[in-house]
Coordinates of C-alpha atoms and ligand atoms in Angstrom, one line a residue:
M150 CA 95.6 136.7 146.6
H151 CA 96.2 139.8 148.6
K152 CA 99.9 140.7 148.9
H153 CA 101.3 141.0 152.4
Q154 CA 103.9 143.6 152.6
H155 CA 106.9 143.6 154.9
L156 CA 106.2 140.5 156.9
L157 CA 108.2 141.3 160.0
P158 CA 106.2 143.7 162.1
I159 CA 103.7 141.1 163.1
F160 CA 106.0 138.1 163.4
V161 CA 107.5 138.5 166.8
A162 CA 110.2 136.0 167.3
L163 CA 108.8 132.9 168.9
C164 CA 111.9 131.7 170.5
A165 CA 114.7 133.3 172.4
A166 CA 118.0 131.7 173.2
F167 CA 120.9 133.2 175.1
A168 CA 123.9 132.1 177.0
L169 CA 124.3 132.7 180.7
I170 CA 127.8 132.7 182.0
D171 CA 128.6 133.5 185.6
E172 CA 131.3 133.1 188.2
V173 CA 134.1 130.8 187.2
D174 CA 137.6 131.2 185.7
G175 CA 137.0 132.6 182.2
E176 CA 138.8 130.0 180.2
Y177 CA 136.7 128.1 177.6
L178 CA 137.1 126.2 174.4
I179 CA 136.2 128.7 171.6
G180 CA 135.8 128.1 167.9
V181 CA 134.5 130.2 165.0
G182 CA 133.3 129.3 161.5
S183 CA 132.1 131.0 158.4
Y184 CA 130.6 129.5 155.2
D185 CA 129.1 130.8 152.0
M186 CA 125.3 130.7 151.8
T187 CA 124.5 132.9 148.8
G188 CA 122.0 130.6 147.1
P189 CA 120.2 131.1 143.8
A190 CA 121.3 134.5 142.3
A191 CA 118.8 134.6 139.4
G192 CA 115.1 134.4 139.0
V193 CA 114.2 133.6 142.6
N194 CA 111.9 135.8 144.7
M195 CA 113.6 137.7 147.6
M196 CA 112.8 137.5 151.3
G197 CA 111.6 140.4 153.3
Y198 CA 109.6 142.9 151.3
A199 CA 107.1 140.3 150.1
N200 CA 107.3 141.9 146.7
I201 CA 106.3 139.4 144.0
D202 CA 108.2 141.3 141.3
Q203 CA 111.5 141.4 143.3
N204 CA 113.5 138.5 141.9
T205 CA 117.2 137.9 142.2
A206 CA 119.2 139.1 139.2
G207 CA 122.8 139.1 140.3
I208 CA 125.0 139.6 143.4
H209 CA 126.0 142.8 145.2
F210 CA 128.0 140.7 147.6
R211 CA 127.8 137.2 148.8
L212 CA 126.0 135.9 151.9
R213 CA 127.6 134.0 154.8
A214 CA 126.6 132.0 157.9
R215 CA 129.0 132.9 160.7
T216 CA 129.2 130.8 163.8
F217 CA 130.9 130.8 167.2
I218 CA 130.8 128.0 169.8
V219 CA 131.8 128.3 173.4
A220 CA 132.3 125.0 175.4
E221 CA 133.4 124.1 178.9
S222 CA 135.3 121.1 177.7
S223 CA 135.6 118.8 174.6
Q224 CA 132.4 116.9 175.4
G225 CA 131.1 119.4 178.0
A226 CA 128.4 122.0 178.1
R227 CA 128.4 124.4 175.2
F228 CA 126.5 127.1 173.3
A229 CA 126.5 127.6 169.6
F230 CA 125.4 130.8 167.9
V231 CA 124.9 131.2 164.1
N232 CA 124.4 134.6 162.4
L233 CA 122.9 134.3 158.9
D234 CA 122.9 136.9 156.2
A235 CA 119.2 136.2 155.8
G236 CA 115.9 137.7 156.5
M237 CA 115.4 135.5 159.5
A238 CA 116.0 132.0 160.8
S239 CA 113.5 129.3 159.9
Q240 CA 112.2 126.4 162.0
L241 CA 112.4 124.0 159.1
V242 CA 116.0 125.0 158.5
T243 CA 116.8 124.4 162.2
I244 CA 115.1 121.0 162.2
K245 CA 117.2 119.9 159.1
V246 CA 120.4 121.3 160.6
L247 CA 119.8 119.5 163.9
Q248 CA 119.2 116.2 162.0
R249 CA 122.5 116.6 160.2
L250 CA 124.4 117.6 163.4
K251 CA 123.0 114.6 165.2
T252 CA 124.4 112.1 162.8
R253 CA 127.8 113.8 163.2
F254 CA 128.0 114.9 166.8
G255 CA 125.3 112.9 168.6
D256 CA 123.6 115.1 171.3
L257 CA 126.2 117.8 171.6
Y258 CA 124.1 120.4 169.6
T259 CA 120.3 120.5 170.3
Q260 CA 117.5 122.9 169.9
E261 CA 118.3 124.0 173.5
N262 CA 121.9 125.1 172.9
L263 CA 121.9 126.1 169.2
A264 CA 120.7 129.6 168.4
I265 CA 120.3 130.6 164.8
S266 CA 119.6 134.2 164.0
G267 CA 119.1 136.3 160.9
T268 CA 120.6 139.7 160.2
H269 CA 117.2 140.6 158.6
T270 CA 118.6 141.5 155.2
H271 CA 115.8 142.0 152.8
A272 CA 118.0 141.1 149.8
G273 CA 118.5 137.4 150.1
P274 CA 116.6 134.6 148.3
A275 CA 113.3 133.4 149.7
G276 CA 111.5 130.1 150.0
Y277 CA 113.2 128.5 153.0
L278 CA 110.4 128.9 155.6
Q279 CA 107.6 126.3 156.0
Y280 CA 104.8 128.7 156.9
V281 CA 102.4 129.8 154.2
V282 CA 102.5 133.6 154.7
Y283 CA 106.3 133.6 154.3
S284 CA 106.1 131.6 151.0
V285 CA 103.3 133.5 149.3
T286 CA 105.4 135.8 147.1
S287 CA 108.0 133.1 146.4
L288 CA 105.1 130.9 145.2
G289 CA 106.2 128.2 147.6
F290 CA 109.2 126.4 148.9
I291 CA 112.5 126.9 147.0
N292 CA 114.9 124.0 147.5
Q293 CA 118.0 125.8 146.2
T294 CA 117.6 128.5 148.8
F295 CA 116.8 126.0 151.6
D296 CA 119.8 123.8 150.7
A297 CA 122.3 126.6 150.6
I298 CA 121.3 127.9 154.0
V299 CA 121.2 124.5 155.7
T300 CA 124.5 123.5 154.3
A301 CA 126.1 126.8 155.2
I302 CA 124.9 126.6 158.8
E303 CA 126.0 122.9 159.1
Q304 CA 129.5 123.6 157.6
S305 CA 130.1 126.7 159.7
I306 CA 129.2 124.8 162.8
I307 CA 131.5 122.0 161.8
Q308 CA 134.3 124.5 161.3
A309 CA 133.7 126.1 164.6
H310 CA 133.5 122.7 166.3
N311 CA 136.8 121.5 164.7
N312 CA 138.5 124.8 165.6
L313 CA 137.6 124.7 169.3
K314 CA 140.7 125.8 171.3
P315 CA 141.3 127.3 174.7
G316 CA 140.3 131.0 174.7
S317 CA 138.5 133.7 176.5
I318 CA 135.8 136.3 175.8
L319 CA 135.8 140.0 176.4
L320 CA 132.5 142.0 176.6
N321 CA 132.0 145.6 175.6
T322 CA 129.1 147.9 174.9
G323 CA 128.6 151.4 173.4
D324 CA 126.2 153.5 171.4
V325 CA 126.1 153.5 167.6
E326 CA 125.4 157.0 166.2
N327 CA 123.0 157.6 163.4
A328 CA 122.6 154.1 162.1
G329 CA 118.9 153.8 162.9
I330 CA 115.8 155.9 163.6
N331 CA 112.3 155.1 164.6
R332 CA 110.1 154.6 161.4
S333 CA 106.9 154.8 163.4
P334 CA 107.6 157.8 165.7
S335 CA 103.9 158.6 166.0
A336 CA 103.1 155.1 167.3
Y337 CA 106.0 155.4 169.8
L338 CA 104.2 158.4 171.3
F339 CA 101.4 156.1 172.5
N340 CA 103.8 154.7 175.1
P341 CA 103.1 156.3 178.5
P342 CA 105.0 159.6 179.1
E343 CA 106.7 158.2 182.3
E344 CA 108.1 155.3 180.3
R345 CA 109.3 157.5 177.5
A346 CA 110.9 159.8 180.0
R347 CA 113.3 157.0 181.0
Y348 CA 115.0 157.1 177.5
T349 CA 116.8 159.9 175.7
T350 CA 115.9 158.5 172.2
N351 CA 113.0 156.6 170.7
V352 CA 115.2 153.8 169.6
D353 CA 117.7 151.6 171.4
T354 CA 121.2 152.6 170.2
T355 CA 123.2 150.0 172.2
M356 CA 125.8 147.8 170.5
T357 CA 126.9 144.8 172.5
L358 CA 130.1 143.1 171.4
L359 CA 131.9 139.9 172.3
Q360 CA 135.5 139.6 171.4
L361 CA 136.8 136.0 171.1
L362 CA 140.4 135.5 172.0
D363 CA 142.7 132.5 171.4
S364 CA 144.8 131.9 174.5
A365 CA 147.9 130.3 172.8
S366 CA 148.5 133.1 170.4
N367 CA 146.8 135.9 172.4
R368 CA 145.1 136.9 169.2
S369 CA 141.5 137.6 168.3
I370 CA 139.7 134.9 166.3
G371 CA 136.4 136.7 166.0
A372 CA 134.0 139.3 167.2
F373 CA 130.2 139.1 167.3
S374 CA 128.2 142.3 167.9
W375 CA 124.4 142.9 168.4
F376 CA 122.7 146.2 167.4
A377 CA 119.2 147.0 166.2
T378 CA 118.6 148.4 162.7
H379 CA 116.7 146.9 159.8
G380 CA 118.4 145.3 156.8
T381 CA 116.5 147.6 154.5
S382 CA 119.2 149.9 153.2
M383 CA 118.6 148.1 149.9
S384 CA 115.1 148.9 148.7
R385 CA 112.2 146.7 147.6
E386 CA 113.2 147.4 143.9
N387 CA 116.7 146.0 144.4
R388 CA 117.4 142.7 142.7
L389 CA 121.0 142.1 143.8
I390 CA 121.6 139.5 146.5
S391 CA 123.2 141.5 149.4
G392 CA 123.9 141.2 153.1
D393 CA 122.6 144.8 153.4
N394 CA 124.2 147.0 156.0
K395 CA 125.1 144.2 158.5
G396 CA 126.6 142.0 155.8
A397 CA 128.6 145.0 154.6
A398 CA 129.8 145.8 158.2
A399 CA 130.9 142.2 158.6
R400 CA 133.0 142.4 155.4
F401 CA 134.5 145.7 156.5
F402 CA 135.4 144.2 159.9
E403 CA 136.9 141.0 158.5
D404 CA 138.9 142.9 155.8
W405 CA 140.1 145.5 158.4
F406 CA 141.3 142.7 160.6
T407 CA 143.1 140.9 157.7
F408 CA 144.7 144.2 156.6
S409 CA 145.8 144.9 160.2
N410 CA 147.7 141.6 160.1
N411 CA 145.5 139.8 162.6
S412 CA 147.5 141.3 165.4
L413 CA 146.3 142.7 168.6
S414 CA 149.1 145.2 168.7
T415 CA 147.8 146.9 165.6
R416 CA 144.1 146.7 166.6
N417 CA 143.9 150.4 167.2
T418 CA 144.9 151.4 163.7
K419 CA 142.2 153.4 162.1
F420 CA 140.0 152.0 159.3
S421 CA 140.8 154.7 156.8
T422 CA 144.5 154.0 156.8
I423 CA 144.1 150.3 156.5
E424 CA 141.3 149.7 154.0
N425 CA 143.3 149.8 150.8
I426 CA 140.6 149.7 148.1
S427 CA 143.1 149.9 145.3
T428 CA 144.7 146.6 146.4
L429 CA 141.3 144.9 146.4
R430 CA 140.4 146.4 143.1
N431 CA 143.6 145.2 141.5
K432 CA 143.0 141.7 142.8
A433 CA 139.4 141.8 141.5
Q434 CA 140.6 142.9 138.0
K435 CA 142.9 139.9 137.7
I436 CA 140.0 137.5 138.0
K437 CA 139.1 136.3 134.5
A438 CA 135.9 134.5 133.5
T439 CA 136.5 130.7 132.9
G440 CA 134.2 130.5 130.0
G441 CA 132.4 127.5 131.5
K442 CA 135.7 125.6 132.4
P443 CA 136.3 124.4 136.0
C444 CA 138.0 127.0 138.3
G445 CA 141.8 127.1 138.5
K446 CA 143.9 128.5 141.2
T447 CA 143.2 132.1 140.7
T448 CA 139.6 131.6 139.6
S449 CA 138.6 129.5 142.6
Q450 CA 136.0 130.6 145.1
G451 CA 138.7 130.6 147.7
F452 CA 140.6 133.2 145.7
K453 CA 137.6 135.4 145.1
V454 CA 135.8 135.1 148.4
R455 CA 137.0 134.5 151.9
K456 CA 138.4 131.0 152.7
N457 CA 135.8 128.5 153.7
D458 CA 137.8 126.7 156.3
G459 CA 137.0 129.0 159.3
S460 CA 140.7 129.6 159.9
R461 CA 140.3 133.4 159.5
F462 CA 138.9 136.0 161.8
V463 CA 135.1 136.0 161.8
G464 CA 133.4 139.3 162.4
A465 CA 129.6 139.1 162.6
F466 CA 127.0 141.8 163.0
C467 CA 123.8 140.4 164.5
Q468 CA 120.3 141.7 164.8
S469 CA 118.8 142.6 168.1
N470 CA 115.6 144.3 169.2
V471 CA 115.0 145.8 165.8
G472 CA 111.2 146.5 166.0
D473 CA 110.6 149.6 164.0
V474 CA 114.2 150.8 163.7
T475 CA 115.1 151.8 160.1
P476 CA 118.5 152.5 158.6
N477 CA 116.9 155.1 156.4
V478 CA 118.0 157.8 158.7
L479 CA 117.1 160.8 156.6
G480 CA 113.4 160.1 157.3
A481 CA 110.5 159.3 155.0
F482 CA 109.4 161.6 152.2
C483 CA 106.7 161.8 149.5
T484 CA 108.1 160.7 146.2
D485 CA 105.8 163.1 144.4
T486 CA 106.3 166.3 146.3
G487 CA 109.6 165.7 148.1
K488 CA 107.9 166.8 151.4
P489 CA 107.9 164.8 154.6
C490 CA 105.1 162.2 154.9
D491 CA 102.0 162.5 157.1
F492 CA 103.3 162.0 160.6
N493 CA 100.5 159.8 161.9
H494 CA 99.8 157.7 158.8
S495 CA 103.1 157.5 156.9
S496 CA 101.3 158.4 153.7
C497 CA 101.1 161.3 151.2
N498 CA 97.6 162.7 150.8
G499 CA 96.3 159.3 151.9
N500 CA 98.6 157.3 149.5
D501 CA 100.9 155.0 151.5
Q502 CA 102.8 154.0 148.3
L503 CA 104.3 157.5 147.8
C504 CA 105.9 157.6 151.3
V505 CA 109.4 156.1 151.2
G506 CA 112.3 156.3 153.7
R507 CA 115.7 157.7 152.6
G508 CA 119.1 156.3 153.6
P509 CA 122.1 158.5 154.1
G510 CA 123.3 157.9 150.5
Y511 CA 120.0 158.8 149.0
P512 CA 119.2 158.2 146.1
D513 CA 122.0 155.6 145.9
E514 CA 121.0 152.6 148.0
I515 CA 124.3 150.9 147.6
L516 CA 126.0 153.9 149.1
S517 CA 123.4 153.9 151.9
T518 CA 124.2 150.3 152.6
K519 CA 127.9 151.1 152.8
I520 CA 127.5 154.1 155.1
I521 CA 125.2 152.3 157.5
G522 CA 127.5 149.3 157.4
E523 CA 130.5 151.6 158.2
R524 CA 128.8 153.3 161.1
Q525 CA 128.2 149.8 162.7
F526 CA 131.7 148.6 161.7
E527 CA 133.5 151.7 163.2
K528 CA 131.7 151.4 166.5
A529 CA 132.4 147.6 166.6
M530 CA 136.1 148.3 165.9
E531 CA 136.2 150.9 168.7
L532 CA 134.5 148.5 171.1
F533 CA 136.8 145.7 170.0
S534 CA 139.9 147.8 170.5
S535 CA 138.9 148.9 173.9
A536 CA 137.3 145.7 175.3
T537 CA 138.8 144.7 178.6
N538 CA 135.9 143.1 180.6
P539 CA 136.3 139.3 180.6
L540 CA 133.3 136.9 180.9
S541 CA 133.6 134.2 183.4
G542 CA 131.5 131.4 184.9
K543 CA 129.8 128.2 183.8
I544 CA 128.0 128.0 180.5
D545 CA 124.2 127.7 180.6
Y546 CA 121.4 128.5 178.2
R547 CA 117.7 129.0 178.0
H548 CA 115.4 128.4 175.0
A549 CA 111.7 129.1 175.2
Y550 CA 108.8 128.8 172.8
I551 CA 106.3 131.5 173.8
N552 CA 102.6 131.4 172.9
F553 CA 101.8 135.0 172.0
T554 CA 98.1 134.6 172.1
S555 CA 97.8 134.5 175.9
I556 CA 100.4 136.6 177.5
E557 CA 99.3 138.5 180.6
V558 CA 100.0 142.2 180.6
Q559 CA 99.7 144.3 183.8
L560 CA 98.1 147.6 182.7
N561 CA 98.1 149.1 186.2
E562 CA 97.8 148.1 189.8
S563 CA 94.3 146.6 189.4
T564 CA 94.0 145.6 185.8
V565 CA 95.6 142.6 184.0
V566 CA 94.7 141.9 180.4
K567 CA 95.7 139.2 177.9
T568 CA 97.0 139.3 174.4
C569 CA 94.7 138.0 171.8
P570 CA 95.2 135.6 168.8
A571 CA 97.2 136.9 165.9
A572 CA 95.2 139.1 163.5
V573 CA 96.1 141.0 160.3
G574 CA 95.0 144.6 160.7
A575 CA 94.8 147.4 158.1
G576 CA 98.1 148.8 159.1
F577 CA 99.8 145.6 158.0
A578 CA 98.7 146.0 154.4
A579 CA 100.1 149.5 154.5
G580 CA 103.6 148.1 154.9
T581 CA 106.2 150.5 156.3
T582 CA 108.2 153.4 155.0
D583 CA 111.0 150.9 154.2
G584 CA 108.7 149.1 151.9
P585 CA 105.3 150.6 151.3
G586 CA 102.4 148.2 150.9
V587 CA 99.1 148.0 149.1
F588 CA 97.4 151.1 147.7
G589 CA 94.4 152.2 149.8
F590 CA 95.9 151.3 153.2
Q591 CA 97.5 153.6 155.7
Q592 CA 99.5 153.0 158.9
G593 CA 97.7 154.0 162.1
D594 CA 94.3 153.1 160.8
T595 CA 92.2 151.7 163.6
E596 CA 89.5 150.0 161.5
V597 CA 89.0 146.2 161.7
C598 CA 89.4 144.6 158.3
T599 CA 88.6 141.1 157.2
W600 CA 88.2 139.1 154.0
Q601 CA 84.6 138.5 153.1
L602 CA 83.0 136.3 150.5
A603 CA 80.0 137.8 148.8
S604 CA 78.0 136.5 145.8
I605 CA 77.1 139.1 143.3
S606 CA 75.1 138.1 140.2
D607 CA 76.6 134.5 140.1
H608 CA 80.1 135.7 140.8
D609 CA 81.9 134.9 144.1
L610 CA 83.7 138.0 145.1
L611 CA 86.4 137.9 147.8
S612 CA 86.6 141.4 149.2
W613 CA 88.6 143.2 152.0
V614 CA 86.0 144.9 154.2
C615 CA 86.9 147.4 157.0
R616 CA 84.7 148.4 159.9
P617 CA 85.6 150.9 162.6
Ligands
NAG836 C1 117.1 119.7 147.4 O1 118.4 119.8 146.9 C2 119.3 118.9 147.5 C3 120.7 119.3 147.1 O2 120.8 119.6 145.7 C4 119.0 117.5 147.0 O3 119.8 116.6 147.6 C5 117.5 117.2 147.4 O4 117.1 116.0 146.9 C6 116.6 118.3 146.9 N1 115.3 118.1 147.5 C7 114.2 118.3 146.8 C8 112.9 118.1 147.5 O5 114.2 118.6 145.6
NAG837 C1 147.8 139.7 175.3 O1 147.5 140.9 174.6 C2 147.1 142.0 175.4 C3 146.8 143.1 174.5 O2 147.8 143.4 173.6 C4 148.2 142.3 176.4 O3 147.8 143.3 177.2 C5 148.5 141.0 177.3 O4 149.5 141.3 178.2 C6 148.8 139.9 176.4 N1 148.9 138.7 177.2 C7 149.8 137.8 177.0 C8 149.8 136.6 177.9 O5 150.7 137.9 176.2
NAG838 C1 152.4 140.1 160.4 O1 152.5 139.6 161.7 C2 153.5 138.6 161.8 C3 153.5 138.0 163.2 O2 153.4 139.1 164.2 C4 154.9 139.2 161.5 O3 155.9 138.2 161.6 C5 154.8 139.8 160.1 O4 156.0 140.5 159.8 C6 153.7 140.8 159.9 N1 153.5 141.2 158.5 C7 153.4 142.4 158.2 C8 153.2 142.7 156.7 O5 153.3 143.4 158.9
NAG839 C1 147.5 150.7 148.6 O1 148.2 149.7 147.8 C2 148.8 150.2 146.7 C3 149.3 149.0 145.9 O2 149.8 148.0 146.8 C4 149.9 151.2 147.1 O3 150.5 151.7 145.9 C5 149.3 152.3 147.8 O4 150.2 153.2 148.3 C6 148.5 151.8 149.0 N1 147.7 152.9 149.6 C7 147.6 153.1 151.0 C8 146.8 154.2 151.4 O5 148.2 152.3 151.8
NAG840 C1 98.7 162.7 165.3 O1 97.8 162.1 166.1 C2 97.8 162.6 167.4 C3 97.0 161.8 168.4 O2 96.1 161.0 167.7 C4 97.3 164.1 167.4 O3 97.2 164.6 168.7 C5 98.2 164.9 166.4 O4 97.7 166.2 166.3 C6 98.3 164.2 165.1 N1 99.4 164.9 164.4 C7 99.3 165.3 163.1 C8 100.5 166.0 162.5 O5 98.3 165.0 162.4
NAG841 C1 98.2 129.2 172.5 O1 97.3 129.7 173.5 C2 95.9 129.7 173.0 C3 95.1 130.4 174.1 O2 95.4 130.0 175.3 C4 95.5 128.3 172.7 O3 94.2 128.3 172.2 C5 96.4 127.7 171.7 O4 96.1 126.4 171.4 C6 97.9 127.8 172.1 N1 98.8 127.4 171.0 C7 99.7 126.5 171.2 C8 100.5 126.2 170.0 O5 99.9 126.0 172.3
NAG842 C1 93.5 150.6 185.0 O1 93.3 150.4 183.6 C2 91.9 150.2 183.3 C3 91.9 149.9 181.7 O2 92.5 151.0 181.1 C4 91.1 151.3 183.7 O3 89.7 151.0 183.3 C5 91.2 151.5 185.2 O4 90.5 152.7 185.6 C6 92.6 151.7 185.6 N1 92.7 151.7 187.0 C7 93.5 152.6 187.7 C8 93.5 152.4 189.1 O5 94.2 153.4 187.1

């Protein structure tokens, strides 16, 4: 079977959920939760690059599901948002989670008011989506991955639910510098000039942050931010499970908050003076292998990783309108010549596989992950420290399933066209500069390609045929 590279460009999210809050007093019940969802760390295909040779072989850092719930009263209207260190959410996962929540909480959490979102890391285990195309390179469904994710979401929601306390929410926005560039700048130029003239850059650099405050202690219990950049700082050759740049940003934020003593008065302290790497390193060195014995006090998961009870500050970095935004901000270069790739085709003398994007830590992808994580973390910390704008009003939400095959698009005053059924074009096989695809394909090709079955001297031959 033909390998499909980098699935995301054509899978536009089919659902959108968001909270609407307007005009009332600004006091809610707010809870946060966070639970480990790392999954199988050996021998399991990884989700994102659709690279059949990319199987887990260890852990860079662990994955988490981070949740916040905002409710009007203990049984009243509410909204739950879960951010996963995963490639994307999955309808099958959502169905299972909702089944489990129903047995526990009745109709408090439904598909209408529960939003599950993925950071779009490309370094987590695969096999948890029910659709065929997502499961090709993992050779099908992987229960271990599915179970870890479902359980983490369920447990993080339970924590947030059990932690609901009176609180308020502050909103802030700002621009993140140099954490994402457009990886298809030639395609962007096909947008009408008058539309492009409305923006100073060819990517959206906005970060939106919600700060969650506990009223009784006047302290922050969490912060969730949204900013668009791909989780592709770790490459398609990487085999370590990783939350990529957003997972890293979350760890930096949560550690910063812990080091700053969970206190609003010290919120403004700068990252560099708080992050004490030597303390963490000393702690890490004291952890001894158990040799197969059960974990003791200092070998427990709770000692090694963050507590699983949701009592600590939860800092989540969520994905937004990511489209073609890459964290490989140095640009894409040919691996043979070191020169920039062909602008219109993201290839090198016609070979797409030689054109690869470079992160700021190039050639060290772990360093790139850290740097892009830090750039998001530092902006989030700044927005967090300066947030003053409280949200107020009733809680409401909208969830829509949208059929992308028949959306009307107004081209100009007289012409309305409709989108067509999904199709896989030649550009899809070419992948992207974050994860080049199949040899022989280029981005920007306008030929129509299809699978065709031909019989040649008693052999059935399935071939990929392209016509202009
Ligand atoms: C998946 O794993 C869970 C937890 O280990 C187990 O309860 C369940 O039976 C498994 N399902 C399948 C289909 O193997
Ligand atoms: C809560 O903390 C903020 C920021 O430090 C401060 O401005 C405010 O006065 C505090 N409110 C209460 C009720 O203590
Ligand atoms: C942390 O904050 C608490 C409460 O404000 C305070 O009592 C304690 O001394 C602080 N600890 C450090 C190490 O600053
Ligand atoms: C970090 O912690 C170590 C050990 O507790 C201490 O010796 C060192 O001074 C600290 N460094 C900073 C920059 O606070
Ligand atoms: C890219 O394509 C555009 C429009 O098709 C063309 O005008 C431009 O010259 C091309 N640029 C390069 C560097 O090939
Ligand atoms: C989506 O729309 C197309 C065209 O109108 C229709 O053929 C198809 O059945 C629809 N799909 C769903 C799931 O409703
Ligand atoms: C509107 O767009 C269509 C399709 O591109 C074009 O044929 C038509 O001339 C346009 N009409 C106007 C008024 O620009």
